[in-house]
PDB file of C-alpha atoms and ligand atoms in Angstrom:
ATOM      1  CA  MET Y1489      95.708  93.386  96.048  1.00  0.00           C
ATOM      2  CA  GLY Y1490      98.397  90.887  97.109  1.00  0.00           C
ATOM      3  CA  ARG Y1491      97.657  91.618 100.733  1.00  0.00           C
ATOM      4  CA  GLN Y1492      93.930  90.793 100.295  1.00  0.00           C
ATOM      5  CA  VAL Y1493      94.734  87.657  98.312  1.00  0.00           C
ATOM      6  CA  ALA Y1494      97.078  86.531 101.131  1.00  0.00           C
ATOM      7  CA  LEU Y1495      94.488  87.239 103.834  1.00  0.00           C
ATOM      8  CA  ASP Y1496      91.733  85.421 101.929  1.00  0.00           C
ATOM      9  CA  MET Y1497      93.836  82.381 101.215  1.00  0.00           C
ATOM     10  CA  ALA Y1498      95.037  82.258 104.841  1.00  0.00           C
ATOM     11  CA  ALA Y1499      91.438  82.417 106.033  1.00  0.00           C
ATOM     12  CA  GLU Y1500      90.631  79.415 103.829  1.00  0.00           C
ATOM     13  CA  GLY Y1501      93.468  77.413 105.516  1.00  0.00           C
ATOM     14  CA  THR Y1502      96.098  77.815 102.847  1.00  0.00           C
ATOM     15  CA  LYS Y1503      99.728  77.926 103.963  1.00  0.00           C
ATOM     16  CA  VAL Y1504     100.757  81.392 102.782  1.00  0.00           C
ATOM     17  CA  VAL Y1505     104.377  82.417 101.996  1.00  0.00           C
ATOM     18  CA  ALA Y1506     104.601  86.047 101.047  1.00  0.00           C
ATOM     19  CA  SER Y1507     107.310  88.546 100.252  1.00  0.00           C
ATOM     20  CA  ASP Y1508     107.490  92.238  99.529  1.00  0.00           C
ATOM     21  CA  ILE Y1509     110.232  94.718  99.253  1.00  0.00           C
ATOM     22  CA  ALA Y1510     108.326  97.004 101.576  1.00  0.00           C
ATOM     23  CA  THR Y1511     109.164  95.886 105.182  1.00  0.00           C
ATOM     24  CA  GLU Y1512     106.290  97.639 106.964  1.00  0.00           C
ATOM     25  CA  GLY Y1513     103.621  96.108 104.751  1.00  0.00           C
ATOM     26  CA  ILE Y1514     104.892  92.551 105.032  1.00  0.00           C
ATOM     27  CA  LEU Y1515     105.242  92.773 108.874  1.00  0.00           C
ATOM     28  CA  SER Y1516     101.715  94.141 109.331  1.00  0.00           C
ATOM     29  CA  LEU Y1517     100.381  91.439 106.984  1.00  0.00           C
ATOM     30  CA  GLN Y1518     102.228  88.794 109.042  1.00  0.00           C
ATOM     31  CA  LYS Y1519     100.586  90.060 112.209  1.00  0.00           C
ATOM     32  CA  GLU Y1520      97.094  90.020 110.591  1.00  0.00           C
ATOM     33  CA  ILE Y1521      97.490  86.516 109.304  1.00  0.00           C
ATOM     34  CA  GLU Y1522      98.805  85.223 112.641  1.00  0.00           C
ATOM     35  CA  ALA Y1523      95.834  86.877 114.355  1.00  0.00           C
ATOM     36  CA  GLN Y1524      93.504  84.802 112.177  1.00  0.00           C
ATOM     37  CA  GLY Y1525      94.537  81.611 113.867  1.00  0.00           C
ATOM     38  CA  ASP Y1526      96.853  78.726 113.244  1.00  0.00           C
ATOM     39  CA  THR Y1527      97.977  79.515 109.732  1.00  0.00           C
ATOM     40  CA  VAL Y1528     101.630  78.792 109.230  1.00  0.00           C
ATOM     41  CA  TRP Y1529     103.307  81.843 107.853  1.00  0.00           C
ATOM     42  CA  ARG Y1530     106.718  82.935 106.765  1.00  0.00           C
ATOM     43  CA  GLY Y1531     107.331  86.521 105.838  1.00  0.00           C
ATOM     44  CA  ASN Y1532     110.305  87.532 103.832  1.00  0.00           C
ATOM     45  CA  VAL Y1533     111.589  90.683 102.305  1.00  0.00           C
ATOM     46  CA  MET Y1534     113.305  90.086  99.006  1.00  0.00           C
ATOM     47  CA  ALA Y1535     115.745  92.338  97.256  1.00  0.00           C
ATOM     48  CA  SER Y1536     117.959  90.096  95.167  1.00  0.00           C
ATOM     49  CA  ARG Y1537     117.816  86.969  93.029  1.00  0.00           C
ATOM     50  CA  GLU Y1538     119.697  85.129  95.773  1.00  0.00           C
ATOM     51  CA  GLN Y1539     117.054  85.946  98.317  1.00  0.00           C
ATOM     52  CA  ILE Y1540     114.338  84.802  95.998  1.00  0.00           C
ATOM     53  CA  ASP Y1541     116.152  81.441  95.594  1.00  0.00           C
ATOM     54  CA  VAL Y1542     116.379  81.145  99.377  1.00  0.00           C
ATOM     55  CA  LEU Y1543     112.624  81.909  99.759  1.00  0.00           C
ATOM     56  CA  ILE Y1544     111.722  79.233  97.193  1.00  0.00           C
ATOM     57  CA  LYS Y1545     114.085  76.635  98.682  1.00  0.00           C
ATOM     58  CA  THR Y1546     112.838  77.348 102.236  1.00  0.00           C
ATOM     59  CA  THR Y1547     109.191  77.051 101.109  1.00  0.00           C
ATOM     60  CA  VAL Y1548     109.691  73.711  99.445  1.00  0.00           C
ATOM     61  CA  GLU Y1549     111.704  72.341 102.373  1.00  0.00           C
ATOM     62  CA  THR Y1550     109.019  73.522 104.800  1.00  0.00           C
ATOM     63  CA  TYR Y1551     105.799  72.563 102.920  1.00  0.00           C
ATOM     64  CA  GLY Y1552     107.008  70.068 100.369  1.00  0.00           C
ATOM     65  CA  ARG Y1553     105.736  71.859  97.249  1.00  0.00           C
ATOM     66  CA  ILE Y1554     104.309  75.082  95.830  1.00  0.00           C
ATOM     67  CA  ASP Y1555     100.737  74.672  94.591  1.00  0.00           C
ATOM     68  CA  ILE Y1556      99.905  78.223  93.618  1.00  0.00           C
ATOM     69  CA  LEU Y1557     102.258  81.015  92.763  1.00  0.00           C
ATOM     70  CA  ILE Y1558     100.891  84.612  92.538  1.00  0.00           C
ATOM     71  CA  ASN Y1559     103.115  87.329  91.306  1.00  0.00           C
ATOM     72  CA  ASN Y1560     101.424  90.722  91.531  1.00  0.00           C
ATOM     73  CA  ALA Y1561     104.199  93.009  92.611  1.00  0.00           C
ATOM     74  CA  GLY Y1562     103.400  96.517  91.531  1.00  0.00           C
ATOM     75  CA  LEU Y1563     105.680  99.403  90.712  1.00  0.00           C
ATOM     76  CA  LEU Y1564     104.324 102.805  89.779  1.00  0.00           C
ATOM     77  CA  ILE Y1565     106.681 105.700  89.211  1.00  0.00           C
ATOM     78  CA  PRO Y1566     105.039 108.398  87.108  1.00  0.00           C
ATOM     79  CA  GLY Y1567     106.880 109.216  83.890  1.00  0.00           C
ATOM     80  CA  THR Y1568     106.564 108.810  80.155  1.00  0.00           C
ATOM     81  CA  ILE Y1569     108.090 106.323  77.725  1.00  0.00           C
ATOM     82  CA  GLU Y1570     109.680 109.242  75.851  1.00  0.00           C
ATOM     83  CA  LYS Y1571     111.172 110.720  79.090  1.00  0.00           C
ATOM     84  CA  PRO Y1572     111.478 107.890  81.626  1.00  0.00           C
ATOM     85  CA  ARG Y1573     112.706 108.776  85.010  1.00  0.00           C
ATOM     86  CA  MET Y1574     116.039 107.364  86.121  1.00  0.00           C
ATOM     87  CA  THR Y1575     114.485 105.859  89.252  1.00  0.00           C
ATOM     88  CA  LEU Y1576     112.103 103.794  87.139  1.00  0.00           C
ATOM     89  CA  LEU Y1577     114.921 102.530  84.881  1.00  0.00           C
ATOM     90  CA  THR Y1578     117.089 101.783  87.878  1.00  0.00           C
ATOM     91  CA  ARG Y1579     114.402  99.908  89.775  1.00  0.00           C
ATOM     92  CA  LEU Y1580     113.583  97.850  86.754  1.00  0.00           C
ATOM     93  CA  LYS Y1581     117.315  97.102  86.532  1.00  0.00           C
ATOM     94  CA  LEU Y1582     117.424  98.600  82.951  1.00  0.00           C
ATOM     95  CA  MET Y1583     120.227 101.039  83.835  1.00  0.00           C
TER      96      MET Y1583
HETATM   97  N1  LIG O2982      94.817  97.980  91.851  1.00  0.00           N
HETATM   98  C1  LIG O2982      94.236  97.882  90.593  1.00  0.00           C
HETATM   99  O1  LIG O2982      93.138  98.362  90.341  1.00  0.00           O
HETATM  100  C2  LIG O2982      95.036  97.166  89.515  1.00  0.00           C
HETATM  101  C3  LIG O2982      94.416  96.971  88.268  1.00  0.00           C
HETATM  102  C4  LIG O2982      95.018  96.288  87.272  1.00  0.00           C
HETATM  103  C5  LIG O2982      96.310  95.778  87.448  1.00  0.00           C
HETATM  104  N2  LIG O2982      96.934  95.976  88.670  1.00  0.00           N
HETATM  105  C6  LIG O2982      98.236  95.424  88.895  1.00  0.00           C
HETATM  106  O2  LIG O2982      98.229  94.529  89.963  1.00  0.00           O
HETATM  107  C7  LIG O2982      99.473  94.581  90.700  1.00  0.00           C
HETATM  108  C8  LIG O2982      99.229  94.947  92.140  1.00  0.00           C
HETATM  109  O3  LIG O2982      98.513  96.199  92.240  1.00  0.00           O
HETATM  110  P1  LIG O2982      98.232  96.879  93.657  1.00  0.00           P
HETATM  111  O4  LIG O2982      97.173  97.855  93.389  1.00  0.00           O
HETATM  112  O5  LIG O2982      98.057  95.872  94.722  1.00  0.00           O
HETATM  113  O6  LIG O2982      99.614  97.667  93.829  1.00  0.00           O
HETATM  114  P2  LIG O2982     100.240  98.191  95.198  1.00  0.00           P
HETATM  115  O7  LIG O2982     101.192  99.254  94.796  1.00  0.00           O
HETATM  116  O8  LIG O2982      99.161  98.548  96.203  1.00  0.00           O
HETATM  117  O9  LIG O2982     101.052  96.974  95.783  1.00  0.00           O
HETATM  118  C9  LIG O2982     102.161  96.460  95.118  1.00  0.00           C
HETATM  119  C10 LIG O2982     103.094  95.849  96.088  1.00  0.00           C
HETATM  120  O10 LIG O2982     104.181  95.236  95.415  1.00  0.00           O
HETATM  121  C11 LIG O2982     105.377  95.445  96.130  1.00  0.00           C
HETATM  122  N3  LIG O2982     106.514  95.313  95.238  1.00  0.00           N
HETATM  123  C12 LIG O2982     106.993  96.138  94.266  1.00  0.00           C
HETATM  124  N4  LIG O2982     108.086  95.680  93.699  1.00  0.00           N
HETATM  125  C13 LIG O2982     108.395  94.424  94.280  1.00  0.00           C
HETATM  126  C14 LIG O2982     109.398  93.493  94.111  1.00  0.00           C
HETATM  127  N5  LIG O2982     110.329  93.631  93.206  1.00  0.00           N
HETATM  128  N6  LIG O2982     109.355  92.380  94.923  1.00  0.00           N
HETATM  129  C15 LIG O2982     108.417  92.199  95.843  1.00  0.00           C
HETATM  130  N7  LIG O2982     107.356  93.129  96.020  1.00  0.00           N
HETATM  131  C16 LIG O2982     107.394  94.231  95.278  1.00  0.00           C
HETATM  132  C17 LIG O2982     105.188  96.865  96.675  1.00  0.00           C
HETATM  133  O11 LIG O2982     106.056  97.076  97.826  1.00  0.00           O
HETATM  134  C18 LIG O2982     103.721  96.857  97.096  1.00  0.00           C
HETATM  135  O12 LIG O2982     103.544  96.358  98.413  1.00  0.00           O
HETATM  136  C19 LIG O2982     100.340  95.665  89.975  1.00  0.00           C
HETATM  137  O13 LIG O2982     101.161  94.986  89.082  1.00  0.00           O
HETATM  138  C20 LIG O2982      99.314  96.491  89.216  1.00  0.00           C
HETATM  139  O14 LIG O2982      99.833  97.072  88.064  1.00  0.00           O
HETATM  140  C21 LIG O2982      96.312  96.666  89.707  1.00  0.00           C
END
């Protein structure tokens, strides 16, 4: 969903800054957006709070402001509330 939102907004002329913890996805999205024309684009892979802060700071320094913020990161690791898997708890930083 985030990929399509980024592509649609870039096609409308919006300056898109996107990030994803999955490197392959963000790199292919960057290529697609660049192929659409002159859209300015900065791809980042975030993994820590510090990297998020750098991304926000760089965005504001580059474009002056953030008009629209879309957070639609998705994480699906099958499990139940009664028996959550350790990977889910770890990735949500609950363990
Ligand atoms: N697809 C649907 O029909 C649907 C319906 C209702 C709600 N949603 C919600 O919308 C969101 C997006 O859904 P989707 O179908 O595009 O999911 P998706 O799994 O296709 O994409 C989610 C993306 O988020 C990235 N991501 C995960 N954790 C991240 C993090 N900490 N930082 C940055 N990126 C991170 C993943 O690498 C992945 O590229 C999810 O939260 C999902 O629960 C989706």
